[in-house]
Coordinates of N, CA and C in Angstrom, one line a residue:
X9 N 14.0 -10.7 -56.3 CA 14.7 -9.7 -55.5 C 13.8 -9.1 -54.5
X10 N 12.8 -8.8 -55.1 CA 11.4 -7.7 -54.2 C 11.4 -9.2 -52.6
X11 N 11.4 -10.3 -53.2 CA 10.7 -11.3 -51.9 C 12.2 -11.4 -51.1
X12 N 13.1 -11.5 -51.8 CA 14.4 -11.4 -50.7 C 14.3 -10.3 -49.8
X13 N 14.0 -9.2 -50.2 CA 13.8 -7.7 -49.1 C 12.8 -8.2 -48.4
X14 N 11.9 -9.0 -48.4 CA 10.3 -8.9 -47.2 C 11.3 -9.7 -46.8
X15 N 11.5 -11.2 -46.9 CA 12.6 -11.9 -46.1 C 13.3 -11.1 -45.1
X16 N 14.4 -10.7 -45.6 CA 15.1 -9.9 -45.0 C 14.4 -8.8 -44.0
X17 N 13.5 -7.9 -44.2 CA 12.7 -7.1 -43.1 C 11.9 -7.9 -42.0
X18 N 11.5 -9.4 -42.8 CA 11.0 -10.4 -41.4 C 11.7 -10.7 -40.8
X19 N 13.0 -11.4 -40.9 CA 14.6 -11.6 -40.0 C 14.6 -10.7 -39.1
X20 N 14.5 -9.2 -39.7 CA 14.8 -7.6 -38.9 C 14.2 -8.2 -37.8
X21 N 12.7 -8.1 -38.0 CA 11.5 -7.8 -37.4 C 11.1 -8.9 -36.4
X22 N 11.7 -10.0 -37.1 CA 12.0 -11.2 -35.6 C 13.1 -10.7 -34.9
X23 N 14.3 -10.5 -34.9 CA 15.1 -10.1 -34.2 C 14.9 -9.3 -33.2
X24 N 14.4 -8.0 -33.6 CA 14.0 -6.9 -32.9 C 13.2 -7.1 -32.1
X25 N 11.8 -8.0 -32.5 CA 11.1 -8.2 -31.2 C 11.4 -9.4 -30.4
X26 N 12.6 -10.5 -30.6 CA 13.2 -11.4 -29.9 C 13.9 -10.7 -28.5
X27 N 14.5 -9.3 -29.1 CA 15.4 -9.1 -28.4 C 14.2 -7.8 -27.3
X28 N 13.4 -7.3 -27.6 CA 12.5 -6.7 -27.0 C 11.8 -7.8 -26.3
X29 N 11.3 -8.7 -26.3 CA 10.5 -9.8 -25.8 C 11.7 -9.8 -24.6
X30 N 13.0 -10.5 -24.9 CA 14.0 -10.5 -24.0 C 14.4 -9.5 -22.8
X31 N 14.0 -8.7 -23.0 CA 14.3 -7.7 -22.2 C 13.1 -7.3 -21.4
X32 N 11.8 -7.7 -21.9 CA 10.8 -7.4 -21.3 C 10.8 -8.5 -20.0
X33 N 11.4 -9.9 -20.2 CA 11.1 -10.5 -19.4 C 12.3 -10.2 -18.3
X34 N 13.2 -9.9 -18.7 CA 14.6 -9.1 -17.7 C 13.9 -8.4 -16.9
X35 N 13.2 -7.4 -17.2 CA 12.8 -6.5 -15.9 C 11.4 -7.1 -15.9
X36 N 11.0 -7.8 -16.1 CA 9.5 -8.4 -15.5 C 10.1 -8.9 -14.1
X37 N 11.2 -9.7 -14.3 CA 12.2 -10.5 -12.7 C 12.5 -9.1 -12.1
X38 N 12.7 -8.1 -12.9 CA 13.7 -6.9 -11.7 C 12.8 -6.1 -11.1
X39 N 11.6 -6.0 -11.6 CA 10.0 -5.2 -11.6 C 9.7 -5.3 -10.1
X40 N 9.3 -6.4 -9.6 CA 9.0 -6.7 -8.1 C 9.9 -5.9 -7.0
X41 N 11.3 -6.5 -7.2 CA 12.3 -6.0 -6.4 C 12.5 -4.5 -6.5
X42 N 12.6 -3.8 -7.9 CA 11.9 -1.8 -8.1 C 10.9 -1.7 -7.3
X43 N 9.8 -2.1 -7.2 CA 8.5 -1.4 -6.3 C 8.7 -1.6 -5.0
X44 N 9.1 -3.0 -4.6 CA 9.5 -2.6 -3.3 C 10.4 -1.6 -2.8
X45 N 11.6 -1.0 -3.4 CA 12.5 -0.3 -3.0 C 11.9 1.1 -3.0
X46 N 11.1 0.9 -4.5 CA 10.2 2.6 -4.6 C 9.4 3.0 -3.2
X47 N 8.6 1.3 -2.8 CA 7.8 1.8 -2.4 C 8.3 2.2 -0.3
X48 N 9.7 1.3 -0.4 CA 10.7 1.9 0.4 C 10.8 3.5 1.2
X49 N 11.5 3.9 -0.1 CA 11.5 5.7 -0.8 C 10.5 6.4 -0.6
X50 N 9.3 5.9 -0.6 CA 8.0 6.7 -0.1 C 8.0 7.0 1.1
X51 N 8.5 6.1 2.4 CA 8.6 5.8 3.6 C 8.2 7.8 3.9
X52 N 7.7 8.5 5.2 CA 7.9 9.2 5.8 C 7.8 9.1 7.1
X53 N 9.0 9.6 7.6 CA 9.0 9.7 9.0 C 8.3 10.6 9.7
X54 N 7.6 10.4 11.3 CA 6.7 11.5 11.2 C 7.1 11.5 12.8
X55 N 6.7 12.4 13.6 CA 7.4 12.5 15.2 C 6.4 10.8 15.5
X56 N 7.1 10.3 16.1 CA 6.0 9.1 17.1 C 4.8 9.7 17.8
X57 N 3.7 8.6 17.6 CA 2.8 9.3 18.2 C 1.9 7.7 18.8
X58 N 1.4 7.8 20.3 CA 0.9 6.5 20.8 C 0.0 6.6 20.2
X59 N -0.8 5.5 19.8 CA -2.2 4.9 19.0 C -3.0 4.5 20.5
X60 N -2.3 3.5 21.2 CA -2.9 2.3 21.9 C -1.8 1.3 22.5
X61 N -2.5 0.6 23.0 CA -2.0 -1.0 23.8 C -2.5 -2.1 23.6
X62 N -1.4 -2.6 23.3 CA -2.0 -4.5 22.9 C -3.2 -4.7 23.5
X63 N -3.6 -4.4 24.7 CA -4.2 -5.1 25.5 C -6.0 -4.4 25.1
X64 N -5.8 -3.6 24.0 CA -6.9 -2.6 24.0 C -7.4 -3.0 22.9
X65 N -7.0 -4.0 21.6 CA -7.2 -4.5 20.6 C -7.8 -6.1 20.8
X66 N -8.8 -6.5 20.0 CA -9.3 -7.6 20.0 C -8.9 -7.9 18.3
X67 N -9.0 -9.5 17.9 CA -8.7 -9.8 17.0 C -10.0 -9.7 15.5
X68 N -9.2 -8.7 15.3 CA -10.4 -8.4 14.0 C -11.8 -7.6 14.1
X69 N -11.2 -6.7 15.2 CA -12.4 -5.6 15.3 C -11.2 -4.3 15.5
X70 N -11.9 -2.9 14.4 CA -10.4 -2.5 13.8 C -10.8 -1.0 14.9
X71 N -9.6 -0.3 15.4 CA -9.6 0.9 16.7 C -9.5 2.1 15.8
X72 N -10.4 3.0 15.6 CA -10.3 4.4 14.9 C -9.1 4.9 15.9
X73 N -8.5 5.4 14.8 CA -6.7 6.4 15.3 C -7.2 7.6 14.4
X74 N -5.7 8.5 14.5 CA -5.8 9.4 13.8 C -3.7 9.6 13.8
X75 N -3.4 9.6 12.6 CA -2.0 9.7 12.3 C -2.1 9.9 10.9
X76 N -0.5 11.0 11.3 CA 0.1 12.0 11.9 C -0.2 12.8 12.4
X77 N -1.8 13.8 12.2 CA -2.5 14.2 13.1 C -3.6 14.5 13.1
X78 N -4.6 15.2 13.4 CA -6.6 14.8 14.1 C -6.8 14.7 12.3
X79 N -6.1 15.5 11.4 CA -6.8 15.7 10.2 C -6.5 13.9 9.3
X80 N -6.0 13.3 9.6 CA -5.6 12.1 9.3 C -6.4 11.0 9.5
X81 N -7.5 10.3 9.6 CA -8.1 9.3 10.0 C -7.4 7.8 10.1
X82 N -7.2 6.9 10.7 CA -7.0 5.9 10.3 C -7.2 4.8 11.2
X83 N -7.1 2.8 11.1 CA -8.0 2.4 11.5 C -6.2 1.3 12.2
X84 N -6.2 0.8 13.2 CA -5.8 0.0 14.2 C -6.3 -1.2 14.4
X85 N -5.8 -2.1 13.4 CA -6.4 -3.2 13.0 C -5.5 -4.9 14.0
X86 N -5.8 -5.7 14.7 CA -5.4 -6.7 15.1 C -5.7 -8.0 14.3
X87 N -5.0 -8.5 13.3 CA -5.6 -9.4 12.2 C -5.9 -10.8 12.2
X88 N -5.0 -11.3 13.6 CA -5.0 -12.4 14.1 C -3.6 -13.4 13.8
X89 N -3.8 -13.3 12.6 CA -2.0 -14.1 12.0 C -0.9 -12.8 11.5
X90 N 0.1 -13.4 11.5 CA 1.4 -12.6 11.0 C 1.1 -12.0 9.7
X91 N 1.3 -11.1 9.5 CA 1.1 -10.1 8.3 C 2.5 -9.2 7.9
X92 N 2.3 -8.5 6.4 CA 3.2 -7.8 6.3 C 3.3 -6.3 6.7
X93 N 4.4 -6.2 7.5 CA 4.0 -4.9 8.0 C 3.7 -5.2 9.6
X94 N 3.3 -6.2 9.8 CA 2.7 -6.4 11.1 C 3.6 -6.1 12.6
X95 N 3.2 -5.7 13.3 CA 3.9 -5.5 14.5 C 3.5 -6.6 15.8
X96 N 4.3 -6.4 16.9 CA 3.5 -7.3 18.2 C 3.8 -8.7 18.3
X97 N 4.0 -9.1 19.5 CA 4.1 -11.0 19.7 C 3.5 -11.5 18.4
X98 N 2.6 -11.0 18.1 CA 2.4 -12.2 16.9 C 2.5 -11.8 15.6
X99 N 3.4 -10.5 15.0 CA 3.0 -10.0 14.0 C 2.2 -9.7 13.4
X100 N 0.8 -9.4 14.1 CA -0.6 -8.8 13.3 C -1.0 -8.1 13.6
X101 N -0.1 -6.9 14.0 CA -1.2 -5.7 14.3 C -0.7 -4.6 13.1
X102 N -1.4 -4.0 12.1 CA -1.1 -2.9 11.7 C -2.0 -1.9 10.9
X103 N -1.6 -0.7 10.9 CA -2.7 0.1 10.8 C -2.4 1.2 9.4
X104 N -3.6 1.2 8.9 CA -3.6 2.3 7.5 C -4.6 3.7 7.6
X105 N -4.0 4.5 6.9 CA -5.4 5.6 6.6 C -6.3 5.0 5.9
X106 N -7.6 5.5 6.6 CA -9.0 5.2 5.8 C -9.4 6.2 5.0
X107 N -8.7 7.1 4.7 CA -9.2 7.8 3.4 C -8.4 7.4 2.0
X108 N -9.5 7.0 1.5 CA -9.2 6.4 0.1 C -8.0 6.8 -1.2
X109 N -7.1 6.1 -1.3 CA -6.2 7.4 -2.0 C -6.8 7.9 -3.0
X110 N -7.9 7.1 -3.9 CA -8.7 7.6 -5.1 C -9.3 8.8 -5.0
X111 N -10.2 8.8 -4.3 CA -10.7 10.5 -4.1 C -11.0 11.3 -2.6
X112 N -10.2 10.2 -1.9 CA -10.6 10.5 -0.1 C -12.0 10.5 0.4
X113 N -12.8 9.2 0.3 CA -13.5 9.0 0.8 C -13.6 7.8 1.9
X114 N -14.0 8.2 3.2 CA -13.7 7.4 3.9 C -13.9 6.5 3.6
X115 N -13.2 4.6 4.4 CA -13.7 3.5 4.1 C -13.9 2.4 5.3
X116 N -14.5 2.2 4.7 CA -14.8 1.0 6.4 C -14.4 -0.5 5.6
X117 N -14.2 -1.0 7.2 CA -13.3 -2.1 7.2 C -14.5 -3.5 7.3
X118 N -14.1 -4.5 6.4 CA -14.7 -5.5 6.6 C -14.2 -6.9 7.2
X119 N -14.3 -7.3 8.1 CA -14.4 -8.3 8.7 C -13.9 -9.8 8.4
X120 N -14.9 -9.9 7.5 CA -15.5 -11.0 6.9 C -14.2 -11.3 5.8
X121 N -13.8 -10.3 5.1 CA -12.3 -10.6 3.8 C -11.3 -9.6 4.5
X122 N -11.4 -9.5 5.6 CA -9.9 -8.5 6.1 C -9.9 -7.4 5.1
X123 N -10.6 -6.4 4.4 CA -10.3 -5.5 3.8 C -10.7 -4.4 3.9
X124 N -10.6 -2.9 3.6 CA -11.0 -1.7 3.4 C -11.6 -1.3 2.1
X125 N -12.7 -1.1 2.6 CA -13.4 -0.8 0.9 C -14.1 0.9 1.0
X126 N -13.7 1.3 -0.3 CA -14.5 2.7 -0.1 C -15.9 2.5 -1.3
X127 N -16.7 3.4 -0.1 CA -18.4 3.6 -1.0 C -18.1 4.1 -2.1
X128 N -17.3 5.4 -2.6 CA -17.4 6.1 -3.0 C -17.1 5.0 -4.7
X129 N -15.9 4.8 -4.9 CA -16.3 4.1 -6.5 C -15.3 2.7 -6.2
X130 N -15.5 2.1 -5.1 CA -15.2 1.2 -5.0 C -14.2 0.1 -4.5
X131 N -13.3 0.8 -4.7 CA -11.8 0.2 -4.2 C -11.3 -0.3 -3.5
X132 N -10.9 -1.4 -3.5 CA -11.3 -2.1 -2.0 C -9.4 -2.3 -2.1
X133 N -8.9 -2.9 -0.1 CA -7.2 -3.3 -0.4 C -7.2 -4.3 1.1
X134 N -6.7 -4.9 0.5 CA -6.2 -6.4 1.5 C -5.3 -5.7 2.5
X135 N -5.9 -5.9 4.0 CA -5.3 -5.9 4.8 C -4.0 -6.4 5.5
X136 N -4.2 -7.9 4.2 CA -3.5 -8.6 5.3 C -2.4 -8.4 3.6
X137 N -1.9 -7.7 3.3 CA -1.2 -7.3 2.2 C -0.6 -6.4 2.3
X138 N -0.3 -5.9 3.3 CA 0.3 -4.2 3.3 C -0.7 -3.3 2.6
X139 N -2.2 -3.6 2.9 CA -3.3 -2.3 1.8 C -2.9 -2.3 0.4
X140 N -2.4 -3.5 0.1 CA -2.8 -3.4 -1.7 C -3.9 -3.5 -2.4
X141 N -3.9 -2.7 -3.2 CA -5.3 -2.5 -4.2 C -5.8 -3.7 -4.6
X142 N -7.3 -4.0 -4.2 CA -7.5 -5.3 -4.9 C -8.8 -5.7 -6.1
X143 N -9.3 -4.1 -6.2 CA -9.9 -3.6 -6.7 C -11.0 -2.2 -6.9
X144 N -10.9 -1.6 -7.9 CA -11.3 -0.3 -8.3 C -10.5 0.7 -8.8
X145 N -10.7 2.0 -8.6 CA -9.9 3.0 -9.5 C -8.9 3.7 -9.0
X146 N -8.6 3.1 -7.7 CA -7.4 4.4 -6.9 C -6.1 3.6 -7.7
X147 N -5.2 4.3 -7.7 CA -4.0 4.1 -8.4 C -2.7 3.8 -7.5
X148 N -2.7 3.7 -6.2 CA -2.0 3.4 -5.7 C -2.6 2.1 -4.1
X149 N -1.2 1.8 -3.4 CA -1.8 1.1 -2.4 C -2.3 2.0 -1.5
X150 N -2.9 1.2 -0.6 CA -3.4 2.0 1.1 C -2.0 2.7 1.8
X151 N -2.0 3.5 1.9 CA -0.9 3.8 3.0 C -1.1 3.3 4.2
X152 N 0.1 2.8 4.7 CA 0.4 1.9 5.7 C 1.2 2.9 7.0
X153 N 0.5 2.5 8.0 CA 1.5 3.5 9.0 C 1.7 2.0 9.4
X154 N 3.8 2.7 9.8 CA 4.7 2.2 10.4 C 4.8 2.2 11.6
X155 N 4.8 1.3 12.5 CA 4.4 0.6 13.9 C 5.7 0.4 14.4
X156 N 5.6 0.4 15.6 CA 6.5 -0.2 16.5 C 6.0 -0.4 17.7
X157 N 6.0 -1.7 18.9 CA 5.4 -1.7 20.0 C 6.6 -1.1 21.1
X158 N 6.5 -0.9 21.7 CA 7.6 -1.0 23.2 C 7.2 -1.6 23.9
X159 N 8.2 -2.1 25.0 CA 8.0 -3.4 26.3 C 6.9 -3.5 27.3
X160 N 6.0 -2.4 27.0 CA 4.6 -2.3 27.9 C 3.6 -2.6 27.3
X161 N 3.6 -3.1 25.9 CA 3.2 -3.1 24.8 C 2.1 -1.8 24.4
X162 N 2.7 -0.8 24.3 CA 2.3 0.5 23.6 C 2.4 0.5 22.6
X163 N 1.4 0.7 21.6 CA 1.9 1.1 19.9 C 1.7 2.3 19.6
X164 N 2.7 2.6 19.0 CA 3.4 3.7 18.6 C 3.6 4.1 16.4
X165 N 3.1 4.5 15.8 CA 3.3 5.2 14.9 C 4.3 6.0 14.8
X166 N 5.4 5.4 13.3 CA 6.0 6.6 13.3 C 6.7 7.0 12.0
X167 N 5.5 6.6 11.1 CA 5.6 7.2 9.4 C 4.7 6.4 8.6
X168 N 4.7 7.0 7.6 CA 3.8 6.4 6.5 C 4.9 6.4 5.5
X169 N 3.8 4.8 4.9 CA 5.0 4.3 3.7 C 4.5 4.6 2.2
X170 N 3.2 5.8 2.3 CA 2.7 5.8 0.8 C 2.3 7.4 1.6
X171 N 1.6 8.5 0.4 CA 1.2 9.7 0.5 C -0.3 9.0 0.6
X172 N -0.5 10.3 1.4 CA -2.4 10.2 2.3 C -2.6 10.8 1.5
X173 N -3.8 10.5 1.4 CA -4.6 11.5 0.0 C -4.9 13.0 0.8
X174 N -4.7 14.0 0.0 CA -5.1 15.6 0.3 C -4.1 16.1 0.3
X175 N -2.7 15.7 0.5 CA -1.8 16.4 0.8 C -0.7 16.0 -0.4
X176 N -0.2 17.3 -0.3 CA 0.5 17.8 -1.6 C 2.1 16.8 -1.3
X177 N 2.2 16.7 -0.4 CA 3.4 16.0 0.0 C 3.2 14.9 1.9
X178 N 3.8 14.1 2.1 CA 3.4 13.8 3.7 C 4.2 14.8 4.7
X179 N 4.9 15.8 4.4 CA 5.4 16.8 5.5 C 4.1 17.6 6.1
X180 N 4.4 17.9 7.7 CA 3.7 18.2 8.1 C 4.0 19.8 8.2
X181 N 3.1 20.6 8.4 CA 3.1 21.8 8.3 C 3.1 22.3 9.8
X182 N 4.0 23.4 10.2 CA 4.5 23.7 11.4 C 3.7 25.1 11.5

């Protein structure tokens, strides 16, 4: 009788985690398509503000900006191929804050692997990825400013798709 009950609680106990296993892999497929929408949702719109001109960017040598405003650092990058995020005839131009979302330490841009790495503990994020983390301790991606060129080819900023580090929210203060 005692070994019919362990039976019976292993049945339970396969079931339950058959049916959890199952479900884990349901939203393992729905997981991708959530982050992008989250990271949608983060979007802030900010007034437009000119960075530059095509004609002022060379391929893979990155233009200090500053967006949304002087307190903001960030780098104007021309990557050579189509990217995500990317703006311009060829889809590669786009630009992130260089302060680190982990503890806001500036970061300089590397050349050599298209990435932003900060001194401070590490963290490095693929440019040519929309600033995804590709290693160290910050917990989020790079914020990405949102580009648009116009027909003179001017680039123009005009929101961030993640929170800059320091600020309690990306609204700006009037």
């Amino acid at each position: 009788m005692k070994c019919k009950r362990l039976v019976d609680v292993g049945r339970r106990q396969f079931l339950r985690g058959s049916i959890v296993g199952a479900t884990g892999a349901a939203a393992a497929t729905v997981l991708p398509a959530k982050q992008a929408q989250a990271r949608s949702l983060a979007r802030i719109d900010y007034p437009s503000n000119r960075l530059a001109n095509i004609a002022d960017l060379a391929v893979n040598e990155p233009m200090d900006i500053a967006y949304p405003d002087p307190d903001s650092p960030g780098v104007l990058l021309k990557l050579g191929q189509p990217v995500e995020g990317g703006v311009g005839p060829d889809g590669d131009i786009v630009a992130f804050s260089v302060l680190c979302p982990h503890k806001g330490w500036p970061m300089t841009y590397n050349a050599e692997d298209k990435t932003l790495n900060c001194p401070g503990h590490h963290s490095r994020f693929d440019c040519e990825a929309g600033g995804q983390q590709i290693w160290g301790h910050a917990t989020q991606n790079l914020p990405q400013f949102l580009l648009r060129v116009d027909d003179k080819g001017d680039i123009y900023a005009e929101g961030v798709d993640e929170l800059i580090y320091g600020r309690l929210s990306n609204v700006l203060e009037s």
